[in-house]
XYZ file of C-alpha atoms in Angstrom:
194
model
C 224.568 -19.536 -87.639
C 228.169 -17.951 -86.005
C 227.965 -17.970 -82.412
C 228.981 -14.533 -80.856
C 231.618 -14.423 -78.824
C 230.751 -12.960 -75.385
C 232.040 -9.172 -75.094
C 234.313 -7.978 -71.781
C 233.258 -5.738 -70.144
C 236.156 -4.004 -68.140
C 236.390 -2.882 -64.711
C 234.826 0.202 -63.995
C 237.814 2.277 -62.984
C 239.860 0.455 -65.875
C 237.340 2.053 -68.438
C 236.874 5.481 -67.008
C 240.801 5.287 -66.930
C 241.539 5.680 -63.249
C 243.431 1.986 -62.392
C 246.116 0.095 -64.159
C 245.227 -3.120 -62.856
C 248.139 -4.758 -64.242
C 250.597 -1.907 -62.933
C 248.027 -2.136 -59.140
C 248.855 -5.966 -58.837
C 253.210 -5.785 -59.314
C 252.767 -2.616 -57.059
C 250.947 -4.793 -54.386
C 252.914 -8.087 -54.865
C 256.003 -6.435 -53.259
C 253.985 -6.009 -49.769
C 255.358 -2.832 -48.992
C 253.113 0.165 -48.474
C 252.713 2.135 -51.942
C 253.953 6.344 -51.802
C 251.087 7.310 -53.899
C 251.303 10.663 -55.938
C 249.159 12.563 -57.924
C 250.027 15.849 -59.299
C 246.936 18.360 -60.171
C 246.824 21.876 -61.521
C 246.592 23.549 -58.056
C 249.186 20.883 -55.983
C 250.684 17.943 -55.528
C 249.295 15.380 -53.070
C 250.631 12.006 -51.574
C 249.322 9.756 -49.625
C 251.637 6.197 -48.333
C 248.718 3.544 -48.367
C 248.646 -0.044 -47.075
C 246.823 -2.901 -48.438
C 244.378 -4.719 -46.866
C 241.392 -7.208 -47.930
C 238.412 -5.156 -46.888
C 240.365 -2.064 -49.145
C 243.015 0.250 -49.093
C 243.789 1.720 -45.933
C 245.740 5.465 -45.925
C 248.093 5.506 -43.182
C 249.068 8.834 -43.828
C 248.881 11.967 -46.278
C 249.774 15.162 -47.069
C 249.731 17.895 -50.126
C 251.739 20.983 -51.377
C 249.215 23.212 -48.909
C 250.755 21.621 -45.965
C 253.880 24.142 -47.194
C 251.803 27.296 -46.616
C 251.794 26.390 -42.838
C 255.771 26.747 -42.952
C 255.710 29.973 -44.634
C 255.724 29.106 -48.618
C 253.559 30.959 -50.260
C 254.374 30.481 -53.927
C 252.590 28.053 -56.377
C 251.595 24.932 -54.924
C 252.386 22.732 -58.413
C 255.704 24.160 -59.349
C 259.110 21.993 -58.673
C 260.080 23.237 -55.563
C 256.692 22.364 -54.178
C 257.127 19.219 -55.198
C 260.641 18.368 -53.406
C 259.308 20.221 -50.524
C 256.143 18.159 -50.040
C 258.132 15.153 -50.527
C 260.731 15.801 -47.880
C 257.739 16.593 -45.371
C 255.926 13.640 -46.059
C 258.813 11.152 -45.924
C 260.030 13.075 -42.191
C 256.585 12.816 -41.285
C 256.602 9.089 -42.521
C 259.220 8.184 -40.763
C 258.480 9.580 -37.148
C 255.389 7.387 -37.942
C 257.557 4.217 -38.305
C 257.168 3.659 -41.934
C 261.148 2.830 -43.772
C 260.128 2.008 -47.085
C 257.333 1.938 -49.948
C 256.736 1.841 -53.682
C 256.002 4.787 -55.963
C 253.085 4.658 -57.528
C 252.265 7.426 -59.838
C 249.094 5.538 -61.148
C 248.230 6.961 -64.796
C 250.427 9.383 -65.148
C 253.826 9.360 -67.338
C 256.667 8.635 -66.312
C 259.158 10.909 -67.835
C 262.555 11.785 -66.593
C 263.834 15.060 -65.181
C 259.502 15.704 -64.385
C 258.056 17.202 -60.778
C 257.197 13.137 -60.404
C 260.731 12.788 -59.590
C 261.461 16.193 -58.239
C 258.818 14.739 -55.258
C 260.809 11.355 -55.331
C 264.147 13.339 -54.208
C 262.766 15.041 -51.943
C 261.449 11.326 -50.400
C 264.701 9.786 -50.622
C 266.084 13.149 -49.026
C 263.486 12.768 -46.180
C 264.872 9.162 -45.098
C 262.574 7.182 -46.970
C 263.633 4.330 -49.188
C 261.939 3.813 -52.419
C 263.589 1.598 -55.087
C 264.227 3.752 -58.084
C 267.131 2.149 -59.685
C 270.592 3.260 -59.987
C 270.314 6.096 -62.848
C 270.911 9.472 -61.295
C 269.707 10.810 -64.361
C 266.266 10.581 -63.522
C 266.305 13.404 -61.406
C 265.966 16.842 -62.267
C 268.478 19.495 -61.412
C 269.041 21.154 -58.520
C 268.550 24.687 -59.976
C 264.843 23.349 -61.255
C 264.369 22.085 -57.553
C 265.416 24.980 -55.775
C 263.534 27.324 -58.486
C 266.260 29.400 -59.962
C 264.749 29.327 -63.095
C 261.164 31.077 -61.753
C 263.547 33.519 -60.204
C 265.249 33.967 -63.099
C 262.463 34.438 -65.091
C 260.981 36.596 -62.515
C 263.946 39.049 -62.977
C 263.533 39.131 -66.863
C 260.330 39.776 -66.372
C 260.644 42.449 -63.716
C 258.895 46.077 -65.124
C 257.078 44.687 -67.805
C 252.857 43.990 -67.898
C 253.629 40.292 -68.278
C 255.246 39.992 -64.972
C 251.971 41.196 -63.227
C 250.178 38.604 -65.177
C 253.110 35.438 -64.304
C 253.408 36.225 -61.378
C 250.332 38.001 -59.480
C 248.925 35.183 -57.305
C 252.839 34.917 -55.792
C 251.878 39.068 -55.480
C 248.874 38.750 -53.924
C 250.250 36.339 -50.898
C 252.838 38.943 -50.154
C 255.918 36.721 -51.908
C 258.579 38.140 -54.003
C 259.414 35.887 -57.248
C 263.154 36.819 -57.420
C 263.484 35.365 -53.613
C 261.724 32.310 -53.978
C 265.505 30.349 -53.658
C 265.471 31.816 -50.319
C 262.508 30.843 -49.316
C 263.147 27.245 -50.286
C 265.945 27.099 -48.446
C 263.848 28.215 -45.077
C 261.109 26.335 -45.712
C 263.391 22.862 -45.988
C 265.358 24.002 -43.042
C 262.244 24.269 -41.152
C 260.868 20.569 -42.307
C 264.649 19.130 -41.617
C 264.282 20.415 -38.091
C 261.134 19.724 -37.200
C-alpha cells in the first residue's frame, strides 16, 4: 500500500490570487516603506505602507478622486490621472517626511510604456525616490501623460453621435475633451505649489 503524500494547501490570499508571497518577502527585505498601487476601472489608488509585526501599517494614501478637489474633472483611470495622483501623493509624502519606497504593483503586469509607470513619473517628479533602474524607456510619453491623444481624439470625434457616447461623463461634469492638456497643466501647477 503507497503512502499519500500530504497535499499543500496554500495561503489563503495566495489561492484567491491577491499576494505574491515570494514578490511580498524581496519587497519587504529592503526595509523601506512599499508605494503600493492598484489601478481599478473607476481610479487609481496608492497607498505608501510600512511594515510592522502586528501587520501592515498605512502611513498615508490617496486616489485619482483626490484630483477632483483641484479642479480635474475628467476620467479618474486615464494617464493623466495617473501622473497626477502620483505627483500629489509623492508632495504629500514628502511634507510627511517619507524620501524613499518600493513600488509594489502586487498582481498586476508589469508592462512598459502602461499608466503603472505613468503614476511612477509622476512619483519621481514629486521628489520621491523609487529605484526603477536606469531605462528611460519604461516610461510612457509625454503626449500620453499630458493627454493629447484624448484631445485629439476628442477633436476627431467632435459632431459625430460617438463623441456623445466617449465622452459624456467628461460632459456631464462641465469639462471640455479638446482642453483636457490645459487642464493638466493647472491641475499640476496647483499640486507643485501647494
Amino acid at each position: 500500500m503507497a503512502t499519500r503524500k500530504p497535499r499543500t494547501i496554500l495561503y489563503r490570499r495566495r489561492r484567491e490570487q491577491k499576494t505574491d508571497y515570494k514578490n511580498r518577502l524581496k519587497l519587504l527585505q529592503s526595509k523601506k516603506p512599499r508605494l503600493v498601487l492598484r489601478l481599478t476601472n473607476q481610479k487609481v489608488i496608492a497607498q505608501i505602507i510600512t511594515f510592522e509585526l502586528s501587520g501592515d501599517k498605512v502611513g498615508m494614501g490617496v486616489d485619482s478622486g483626490n484630483l477632483r478637489e483641484m479642479g480635474w474633472n475628467y476620467s479618474g483611470k486615464n494617464f493623466p490621472a495617473a501622473y497626477l495622483t502620483g505627483l500629489l501623493l509623492a508632495k504629500k509624502a514628502v511634507k510627511k517626511g517619507y524620501t524613499e519606497a518600493v513600488l509594489d504593483l502586487g498582481l498586476s503586469a508589469k508592462q512598459k510604456k502602461s499608466r503603472a509607470y505613468a503614476f511612477l513619473k509622476g512619483v519621481l517628479d514629486g521628489g520621491l525616490k523609487v529605484p526603477h533602474g536606469e531605462a528611460q524607456d519604461i516610461f510612457p510619453s509625454e503626449d500620453l501623460i499630458n493627454g493629447k491623444h484624448i484631445a485629439a481624439y476628442a477633436s476627431q470625434l467632435k459632431g459625430k453621435k460617438e463623441y456623445e457616447q466617449r465622452f459624456g461623463k467628461c460632459l456631464k461634469n462641465k469639462a471640455v475633451p479638446e482642453q483636457i492638456c490645459e487642464s493638466f497643466k493647472q491641475v499640476k501647477q496647483k499640486i507643485l505649489d501647494a
